[in-house]
XYZ file of C-alpha atoms in Angstrom:
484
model
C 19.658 -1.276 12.976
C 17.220 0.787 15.117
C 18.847 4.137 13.522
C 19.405 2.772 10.280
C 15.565 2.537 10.087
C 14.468 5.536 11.840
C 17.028 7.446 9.651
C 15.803 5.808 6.344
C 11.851 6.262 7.750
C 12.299 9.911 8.551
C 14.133 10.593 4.466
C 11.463 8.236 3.198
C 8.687 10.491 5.138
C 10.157 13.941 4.058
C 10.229 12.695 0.805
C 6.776 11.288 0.146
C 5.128 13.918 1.680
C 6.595 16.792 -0.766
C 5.166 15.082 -3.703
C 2.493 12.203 -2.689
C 0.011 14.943 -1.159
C 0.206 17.102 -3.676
C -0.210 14.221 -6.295
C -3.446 13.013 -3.890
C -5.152 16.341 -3.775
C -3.939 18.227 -6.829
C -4.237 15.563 -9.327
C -5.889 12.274 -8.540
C -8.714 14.321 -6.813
C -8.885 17.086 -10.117
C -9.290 14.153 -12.479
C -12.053 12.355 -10.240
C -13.554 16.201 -9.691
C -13.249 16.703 -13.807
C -14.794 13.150 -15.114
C -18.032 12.178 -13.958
C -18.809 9.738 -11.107
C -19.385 7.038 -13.362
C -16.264 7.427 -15.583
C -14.364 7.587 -12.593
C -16.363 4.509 -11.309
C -15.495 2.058 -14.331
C -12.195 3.337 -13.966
C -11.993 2.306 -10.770
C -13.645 -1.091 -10.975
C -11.583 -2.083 -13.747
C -8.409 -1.163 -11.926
C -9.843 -3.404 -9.239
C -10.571 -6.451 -11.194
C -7.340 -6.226 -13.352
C -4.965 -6.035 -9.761
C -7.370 -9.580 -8.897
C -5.051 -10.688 -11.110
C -1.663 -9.062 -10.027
C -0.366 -12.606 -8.226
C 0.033 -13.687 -12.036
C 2.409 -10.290 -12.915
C 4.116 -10.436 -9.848
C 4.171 -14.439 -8.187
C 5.709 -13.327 -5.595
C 8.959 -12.691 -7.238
C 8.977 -9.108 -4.966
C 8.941 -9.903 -1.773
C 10.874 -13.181 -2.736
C 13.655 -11.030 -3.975
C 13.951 -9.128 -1.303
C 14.249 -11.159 1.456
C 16.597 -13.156 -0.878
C 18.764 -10.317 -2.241
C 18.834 -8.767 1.010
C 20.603 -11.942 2.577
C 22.941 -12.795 -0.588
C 23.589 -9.492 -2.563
C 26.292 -11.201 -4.401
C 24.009 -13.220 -6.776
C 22.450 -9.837 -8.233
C 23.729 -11.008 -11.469
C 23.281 -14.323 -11.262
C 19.039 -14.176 -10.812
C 18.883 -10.688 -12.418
C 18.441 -12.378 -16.158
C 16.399 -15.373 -15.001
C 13.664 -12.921 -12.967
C 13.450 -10.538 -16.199
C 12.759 -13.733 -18.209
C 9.922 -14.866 -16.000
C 8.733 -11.169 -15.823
C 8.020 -10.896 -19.664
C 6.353 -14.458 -19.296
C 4.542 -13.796 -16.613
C 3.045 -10.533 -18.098
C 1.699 -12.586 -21.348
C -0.090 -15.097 -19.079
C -1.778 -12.500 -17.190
C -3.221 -10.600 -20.324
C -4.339 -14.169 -21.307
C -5.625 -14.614 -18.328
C -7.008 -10.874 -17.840
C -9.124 -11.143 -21.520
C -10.754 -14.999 -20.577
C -12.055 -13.607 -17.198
C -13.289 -10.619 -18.295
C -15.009 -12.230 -21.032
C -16.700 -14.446 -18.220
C -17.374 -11.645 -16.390
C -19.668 -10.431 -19.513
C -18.344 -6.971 -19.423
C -19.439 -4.764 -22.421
C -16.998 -4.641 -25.489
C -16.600 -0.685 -25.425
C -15.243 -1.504 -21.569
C -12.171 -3.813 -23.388
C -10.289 -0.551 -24.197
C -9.672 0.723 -20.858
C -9.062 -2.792 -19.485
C -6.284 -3.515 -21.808
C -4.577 0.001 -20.592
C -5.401 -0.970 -17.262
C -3.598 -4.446 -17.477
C -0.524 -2.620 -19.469
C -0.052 -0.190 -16.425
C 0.092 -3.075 -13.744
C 2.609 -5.121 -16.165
C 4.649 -2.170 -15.613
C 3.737 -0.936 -12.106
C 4.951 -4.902 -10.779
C 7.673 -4.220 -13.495
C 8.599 -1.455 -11.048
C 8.073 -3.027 -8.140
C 10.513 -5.568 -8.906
C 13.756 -3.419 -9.690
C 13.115 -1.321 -6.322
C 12.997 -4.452 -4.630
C 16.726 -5.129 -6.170
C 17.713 -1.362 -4.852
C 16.396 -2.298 -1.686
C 17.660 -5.794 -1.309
C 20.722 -3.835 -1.788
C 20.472 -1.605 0.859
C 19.844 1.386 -0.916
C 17.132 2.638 0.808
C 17.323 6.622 0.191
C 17.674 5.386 -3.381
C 14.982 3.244 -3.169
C 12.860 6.434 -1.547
C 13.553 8.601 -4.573
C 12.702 6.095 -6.772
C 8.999 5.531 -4.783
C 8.120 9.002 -5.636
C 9.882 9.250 -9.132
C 6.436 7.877 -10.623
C 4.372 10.414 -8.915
C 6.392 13.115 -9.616
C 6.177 12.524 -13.523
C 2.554 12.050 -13.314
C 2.165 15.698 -11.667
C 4.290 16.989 -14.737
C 2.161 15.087 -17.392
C -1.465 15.731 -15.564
C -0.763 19.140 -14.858
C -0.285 19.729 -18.369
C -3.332 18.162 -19.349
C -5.617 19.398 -16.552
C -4.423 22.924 -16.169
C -3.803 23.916 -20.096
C -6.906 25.799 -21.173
C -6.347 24.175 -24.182
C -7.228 20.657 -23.049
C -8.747 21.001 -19.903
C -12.406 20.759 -21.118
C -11.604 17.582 -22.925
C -10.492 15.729 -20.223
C -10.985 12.314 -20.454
C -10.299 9.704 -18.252
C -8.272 7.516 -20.509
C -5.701 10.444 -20.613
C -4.851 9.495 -17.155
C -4.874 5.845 -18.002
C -1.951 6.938 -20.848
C -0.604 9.291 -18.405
C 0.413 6.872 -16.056
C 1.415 4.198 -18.868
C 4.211 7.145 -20.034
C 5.625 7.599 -16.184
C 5.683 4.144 -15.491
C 7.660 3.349 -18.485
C 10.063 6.133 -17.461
C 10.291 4.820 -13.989
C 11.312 1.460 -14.838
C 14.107 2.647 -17.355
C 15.402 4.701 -14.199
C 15.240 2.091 -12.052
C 16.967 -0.446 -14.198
C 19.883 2.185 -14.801
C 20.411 2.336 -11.003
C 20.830 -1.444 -10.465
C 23.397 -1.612 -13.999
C 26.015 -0.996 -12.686
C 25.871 -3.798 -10.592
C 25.188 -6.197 -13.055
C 28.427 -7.987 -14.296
C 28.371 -10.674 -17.526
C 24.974 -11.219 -17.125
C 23.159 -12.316 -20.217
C 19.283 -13.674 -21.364
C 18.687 -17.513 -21.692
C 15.731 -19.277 -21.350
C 16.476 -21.828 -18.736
C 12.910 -23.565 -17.750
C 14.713 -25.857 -14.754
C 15.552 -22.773 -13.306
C 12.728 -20.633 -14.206
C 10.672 -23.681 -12.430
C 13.012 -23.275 -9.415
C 12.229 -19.835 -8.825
C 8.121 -19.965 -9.646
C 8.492 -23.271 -7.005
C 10.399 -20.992 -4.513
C 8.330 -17.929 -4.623
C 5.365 -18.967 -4.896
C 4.447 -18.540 -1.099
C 5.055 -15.073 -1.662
C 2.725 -15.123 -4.564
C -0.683 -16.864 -2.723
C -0.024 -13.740 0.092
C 0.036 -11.134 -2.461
C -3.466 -12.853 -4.119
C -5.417 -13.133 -1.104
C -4.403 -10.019 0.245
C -5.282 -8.730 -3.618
C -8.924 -10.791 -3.028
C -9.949 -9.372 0.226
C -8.956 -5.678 -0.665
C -9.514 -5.016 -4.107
C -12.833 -7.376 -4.399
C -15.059 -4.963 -3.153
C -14.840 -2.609 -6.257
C -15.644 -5.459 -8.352
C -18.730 -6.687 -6.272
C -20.358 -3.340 -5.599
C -20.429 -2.813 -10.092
C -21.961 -6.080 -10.047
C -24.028 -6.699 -7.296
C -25.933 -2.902 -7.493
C -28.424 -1.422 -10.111
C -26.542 1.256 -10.125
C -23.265 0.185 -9.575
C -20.603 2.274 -12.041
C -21.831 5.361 -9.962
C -21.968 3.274 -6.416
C -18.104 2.708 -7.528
C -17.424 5.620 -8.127
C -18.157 7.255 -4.119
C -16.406 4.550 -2.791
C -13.259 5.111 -5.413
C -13.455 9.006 -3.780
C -13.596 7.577 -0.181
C -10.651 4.862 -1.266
C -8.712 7.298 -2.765
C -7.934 8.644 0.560
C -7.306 5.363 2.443
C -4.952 3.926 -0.394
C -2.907 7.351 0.168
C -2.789 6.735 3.900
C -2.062 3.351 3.365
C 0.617 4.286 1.051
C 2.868 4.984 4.699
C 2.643 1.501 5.627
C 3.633 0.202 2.104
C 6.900 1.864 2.795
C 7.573 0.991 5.716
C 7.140 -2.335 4.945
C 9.216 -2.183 1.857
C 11.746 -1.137 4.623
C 11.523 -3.089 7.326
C 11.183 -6.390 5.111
C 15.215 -6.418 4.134
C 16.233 -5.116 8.006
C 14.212 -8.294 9.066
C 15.146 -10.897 6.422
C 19.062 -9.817 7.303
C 18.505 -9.823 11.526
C 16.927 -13.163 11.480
C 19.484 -14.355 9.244
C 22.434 -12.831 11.481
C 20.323 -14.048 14.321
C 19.588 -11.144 16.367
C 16.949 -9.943 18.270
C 13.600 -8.632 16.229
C 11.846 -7.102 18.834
C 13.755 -3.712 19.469
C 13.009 -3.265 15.592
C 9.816 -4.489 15.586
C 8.892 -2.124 19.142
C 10.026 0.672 17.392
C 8.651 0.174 14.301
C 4.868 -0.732 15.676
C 4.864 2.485 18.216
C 5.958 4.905 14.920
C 2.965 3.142 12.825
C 0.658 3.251 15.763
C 0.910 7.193 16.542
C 0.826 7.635 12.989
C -2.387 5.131 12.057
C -4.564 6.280 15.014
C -3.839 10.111 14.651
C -4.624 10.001 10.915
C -7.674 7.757 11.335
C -9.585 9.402 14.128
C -8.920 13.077 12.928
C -10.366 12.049 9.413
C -13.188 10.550 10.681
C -14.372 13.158 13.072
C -13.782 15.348 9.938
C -15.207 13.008 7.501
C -17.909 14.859 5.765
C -16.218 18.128 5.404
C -13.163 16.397 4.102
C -15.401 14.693 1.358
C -17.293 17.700 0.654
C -14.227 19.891 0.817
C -12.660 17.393 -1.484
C -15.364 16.635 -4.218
C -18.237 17.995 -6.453
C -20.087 14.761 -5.143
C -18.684 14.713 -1.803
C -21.647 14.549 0.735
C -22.176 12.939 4.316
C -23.329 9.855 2.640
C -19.528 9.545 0.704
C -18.433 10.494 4.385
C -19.394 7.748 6.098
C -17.655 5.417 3.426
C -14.830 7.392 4.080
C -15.437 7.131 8.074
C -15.368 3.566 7.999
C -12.433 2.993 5.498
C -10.251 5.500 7.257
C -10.460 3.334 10.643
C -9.253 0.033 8.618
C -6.216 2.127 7.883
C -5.309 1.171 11.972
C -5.203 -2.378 11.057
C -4.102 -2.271 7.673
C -0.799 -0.278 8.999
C -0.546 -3.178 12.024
C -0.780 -5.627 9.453
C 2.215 -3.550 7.371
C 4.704 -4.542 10.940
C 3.462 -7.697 11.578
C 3.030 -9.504 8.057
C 6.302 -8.189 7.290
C 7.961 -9.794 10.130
C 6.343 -12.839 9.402
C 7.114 -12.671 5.382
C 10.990 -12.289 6.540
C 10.870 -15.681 8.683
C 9.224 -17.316 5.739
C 5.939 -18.053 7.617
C 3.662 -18.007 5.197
C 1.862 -21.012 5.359
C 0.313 -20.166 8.205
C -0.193 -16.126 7.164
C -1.830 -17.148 4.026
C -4.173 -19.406 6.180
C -5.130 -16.346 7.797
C -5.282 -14.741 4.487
C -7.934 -17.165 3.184
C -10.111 -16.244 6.302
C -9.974 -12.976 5.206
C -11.008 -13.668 1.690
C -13.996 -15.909 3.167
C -15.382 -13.308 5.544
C -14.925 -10.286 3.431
C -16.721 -12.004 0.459
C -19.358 -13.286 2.780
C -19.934 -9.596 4.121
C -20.017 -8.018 0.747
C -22.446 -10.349 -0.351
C -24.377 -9.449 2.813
C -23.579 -5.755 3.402
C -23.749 -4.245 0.211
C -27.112 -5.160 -1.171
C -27.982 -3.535 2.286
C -26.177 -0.455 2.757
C -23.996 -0.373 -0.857
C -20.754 1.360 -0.954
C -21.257 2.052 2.922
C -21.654 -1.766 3.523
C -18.233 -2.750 1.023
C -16.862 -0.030 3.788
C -17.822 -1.634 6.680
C -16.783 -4.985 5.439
C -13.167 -3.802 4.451
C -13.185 -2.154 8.308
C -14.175 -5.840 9.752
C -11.690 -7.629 7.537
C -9.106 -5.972 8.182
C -8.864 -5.782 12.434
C -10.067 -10.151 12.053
C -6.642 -10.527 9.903
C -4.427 -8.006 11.885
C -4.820 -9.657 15.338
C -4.550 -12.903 13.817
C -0.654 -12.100 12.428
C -0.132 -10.186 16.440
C -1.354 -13.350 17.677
C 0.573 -15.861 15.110
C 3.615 -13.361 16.277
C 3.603 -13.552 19.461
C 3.463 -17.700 19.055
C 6.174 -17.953 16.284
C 8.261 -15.783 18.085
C 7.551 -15.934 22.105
C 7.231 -12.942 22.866
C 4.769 -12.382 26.152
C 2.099 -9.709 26.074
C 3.424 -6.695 27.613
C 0.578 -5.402 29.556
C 1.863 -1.623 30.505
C 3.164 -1.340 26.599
C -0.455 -2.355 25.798
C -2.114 -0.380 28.333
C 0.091 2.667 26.804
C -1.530 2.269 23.547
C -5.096 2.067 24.474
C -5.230 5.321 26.495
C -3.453 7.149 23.791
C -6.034 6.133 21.390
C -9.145 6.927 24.223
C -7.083 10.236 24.266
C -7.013 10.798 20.493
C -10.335 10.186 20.300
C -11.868 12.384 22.917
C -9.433 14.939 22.089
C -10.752 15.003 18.112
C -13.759 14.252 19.041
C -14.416 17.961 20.724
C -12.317 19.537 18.467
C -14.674 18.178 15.514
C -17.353 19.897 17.839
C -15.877 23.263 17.783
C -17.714 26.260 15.457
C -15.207 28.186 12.644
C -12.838 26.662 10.510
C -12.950 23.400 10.747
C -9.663 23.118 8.391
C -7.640 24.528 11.353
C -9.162 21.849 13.748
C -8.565 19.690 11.715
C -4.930 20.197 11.162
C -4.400 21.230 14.960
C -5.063 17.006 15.158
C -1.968 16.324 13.981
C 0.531 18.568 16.764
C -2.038 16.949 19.466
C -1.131 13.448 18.070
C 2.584 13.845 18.872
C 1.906 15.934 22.180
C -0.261 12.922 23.246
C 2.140 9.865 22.184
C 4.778 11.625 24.356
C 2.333 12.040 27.918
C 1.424 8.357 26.946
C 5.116 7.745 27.126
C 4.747 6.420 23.243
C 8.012 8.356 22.738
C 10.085 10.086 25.306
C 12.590 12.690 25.424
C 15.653 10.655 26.482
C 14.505 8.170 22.972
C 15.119 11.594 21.069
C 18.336 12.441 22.650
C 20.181 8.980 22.518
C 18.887 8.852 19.123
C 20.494 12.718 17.952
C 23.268 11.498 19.973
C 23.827 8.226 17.735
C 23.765 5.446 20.042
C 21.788 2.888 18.863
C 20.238 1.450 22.738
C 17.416 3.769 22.795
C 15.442 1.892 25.530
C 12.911 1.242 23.219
């Protein structure tokens, strides 16, 4: 299982990074470089208070699925019809739901627009969601790789046309990307459903509400995880609009600064859409987690601190480099976001493990606490220090629920702290950061210091003894005992 991951991980890397980076930098950052700060910044808080709302599109039915499919793939058909059914009913609610609460939320009617395309495109992104979920329950993950990209890719096609054409550059507008991504997504999902035909045998639509109930009964664990973790780190969009004068253009510097940490975070979504079917299907067969799990946290933890500490030594000139707006005040929203990447990628290993055992009673207790404290420090923070305080509170949130799941872990599952395995970790970070640290000191171009990070990252994990050159060899070699 070991290999099957790290094979699937490394095609799933390669991958993303020929189109997701160009996507990030080429695209997403043009359009937030073309549009104002402000446009951008509505945008951006309506994206955020429409995915509030997600748990409605989704319920759960996802990660459900998954961890379902992935342990019976023979009832594909039979749930296929059922969980399209619910889908479309689902999606009405939440525009129901979408128009009441904005209305309470007193927004502007010129602001309805947008929001309706908004709520459209995450109808279809969960839409999305839900047939990869049926390619990887499966166990088609390279497919399920392609088809993580296949969005992205069409959106560099579409926006390059519209940004680059003399003939329609200057009349940008930001709703163009809103109806951009509406076209792709739509394309996706009519992809993604061809894939997963051919497995679908006599299967028909009926409206069967016993077993429609069943489902919403079963998955809706699944569905108060994917809310609260919605809550605590999509709120902070919402409350910065409302709770500052000038909060559209407040927004709109943190939306630069997020940009960047949903992109990094976009490695432990993966991952996690990986790893979720490997567990669900080990636990069931009963075997051992922990090889898996080892491996799994040491790739994410190389990964998470390199990328954090080298941006935020960099910070500033990345944001400046970046954006017409980009200055050292954007940078230290960036700084602190980019550090909540290391426990947002923990959280990727961990909550995953515990979503495959079906713990989530007592994750989405530790969920709430998240949602409690985070609102409680944007309510404090921002008035104080605006976007930079929404920063600092997403940093704190995130490390309080992270150690939380290690701990809950370590309980569920008895594993002992391993004190040299820990000790590992720490002086690879100290490491990392010292290293960065001086190379973020250094006169010239800092873009070569910057990138240099990255070599120095995988130098570093294997002095630490993160990976090791035997680990390499057994793993080229095809045995799957690596001695992780």
């Amino acid at each position: 299982m070991k290999r099957e991951f790290l094979l699937n991980i490394g095609f799933l890397i390669v991958v993303n990074l020929l189109i997701k980076p160009f996507y990030i930098f080429g695209i997403d950052r043009t359009v937030q470089n073309t549009v104002e700060a402000r446009e951008y910044g509505l945008y951006f808080t309506l994206f955020n208070f429409t995915f509030l709302f997600q748990i409605i599109n989704d319920f759960g039915l996802q990660n459900f699925n998954n961890r379902h499919l992935s342990q019976h793939r023979q009832l594909l058909a039979k749930y296929f019809p059922s969980f399209l059914m619910l889908k479309f009913l689902l999606a009405i609610l939440y525009l129901l739901v979408l128009y009441v609460a904005a209305n309470l939320a007193d927004y502007p009617d010129e602001y309805f627009h947008m929001l309706w395309l908004i709520g459209v495109n995450c109808i279809l992104l969960s839409l999305v969601l839900y047939l990869r979920s049926n390619v990887s329950g499966l166990g088609w993950y390279r497919t399920d790789s392609l088809l993580s990209v296949l969005n992205r890719s069409l959106m560099i096609v579409v926006c390059g046309i519209l940004l680059w054409n003399p003939a329609w550059k200057g009349d940008f507008r930001i709703e163009w990307f809103v109806y951009a991504q509406t076209f792709t997504l739509v394309l996706t999902a009519l992809v993604a459903f061809a894939v997963i035909f051919r497995e679908l045998k006599n299967w028909v639509f009926r409206l069967r509400p016993v077993y429609l109930l069943l489902i919403l009964k079963k998955s809706y664990p699944y569905a108060l995880v994917i809310f609260l973790m919605t809550v605590y780190t999509r709120i902070d969009g919402v409350m910065i609009e409302r709770l500052l004068a000038d909060g559209t253009r407040e927004a709109g510097i943190y939306a630069m600064a997020y940009r960047l940490l949903d992109a990094a975070n976009m490695f432990g979504f993966l991952i996690a859409g990986l790893l979720l079917p490997m567990f669900a299907r080990m636990l069931r067969d009963r075997q051992s987690v922990f090889p898996l799990l080892n491996l799994s946290f040491r790739i994410v933890w190389v990964v998470s601190i390199g990328l954090a500490f080298a941006v935020f030594f960099f910070r500033e000139r990345i944001m400046t480099g970046l954006y017409v707006e980009g200055d050292a005040y954007s940078g230290d929203v960036l700084g602190y976001l980019i550090l909540s990447f290391i426990a947002a990628s923990g959280t990727y290993i961990h909550g995953t493990l515990l979503t495959a055992n079906g713990s989530m009673l007592k994750m989405n207790l530790i969920f709430v606490i998240g949602v409690i404290l985070n609102v409680l420090l944007n309510c404090w923070l921002i008035p104080e220090m605006q976007a930079l305080g929404a920063a600092l509170a997403t940093c704190i949130t995130q490390f309080v629920v992270w150690l939380a799941q290690v701990e809950l872990v370590r309980r569920i599952f008895g594993k002992p702290l391993q004190w040299r395995l820990l000790g590992q970790f720490v002086l690879f970070a100290v490491a990392c950061l010292l290293s960065f640290q001086w190379l973020a000191g250094l006169q010239g171009k800092w873009l070569w210091y910057f990138l240099l990070c990255f070599p120095l990252t995988g130098a570093l994990a294997f002095v630490f003894g993160l990976v090791t050159r035997r680990q390499i060899l057994e793993l080229l070699s095809g045995r799957d005992n690596f001695g992780w």
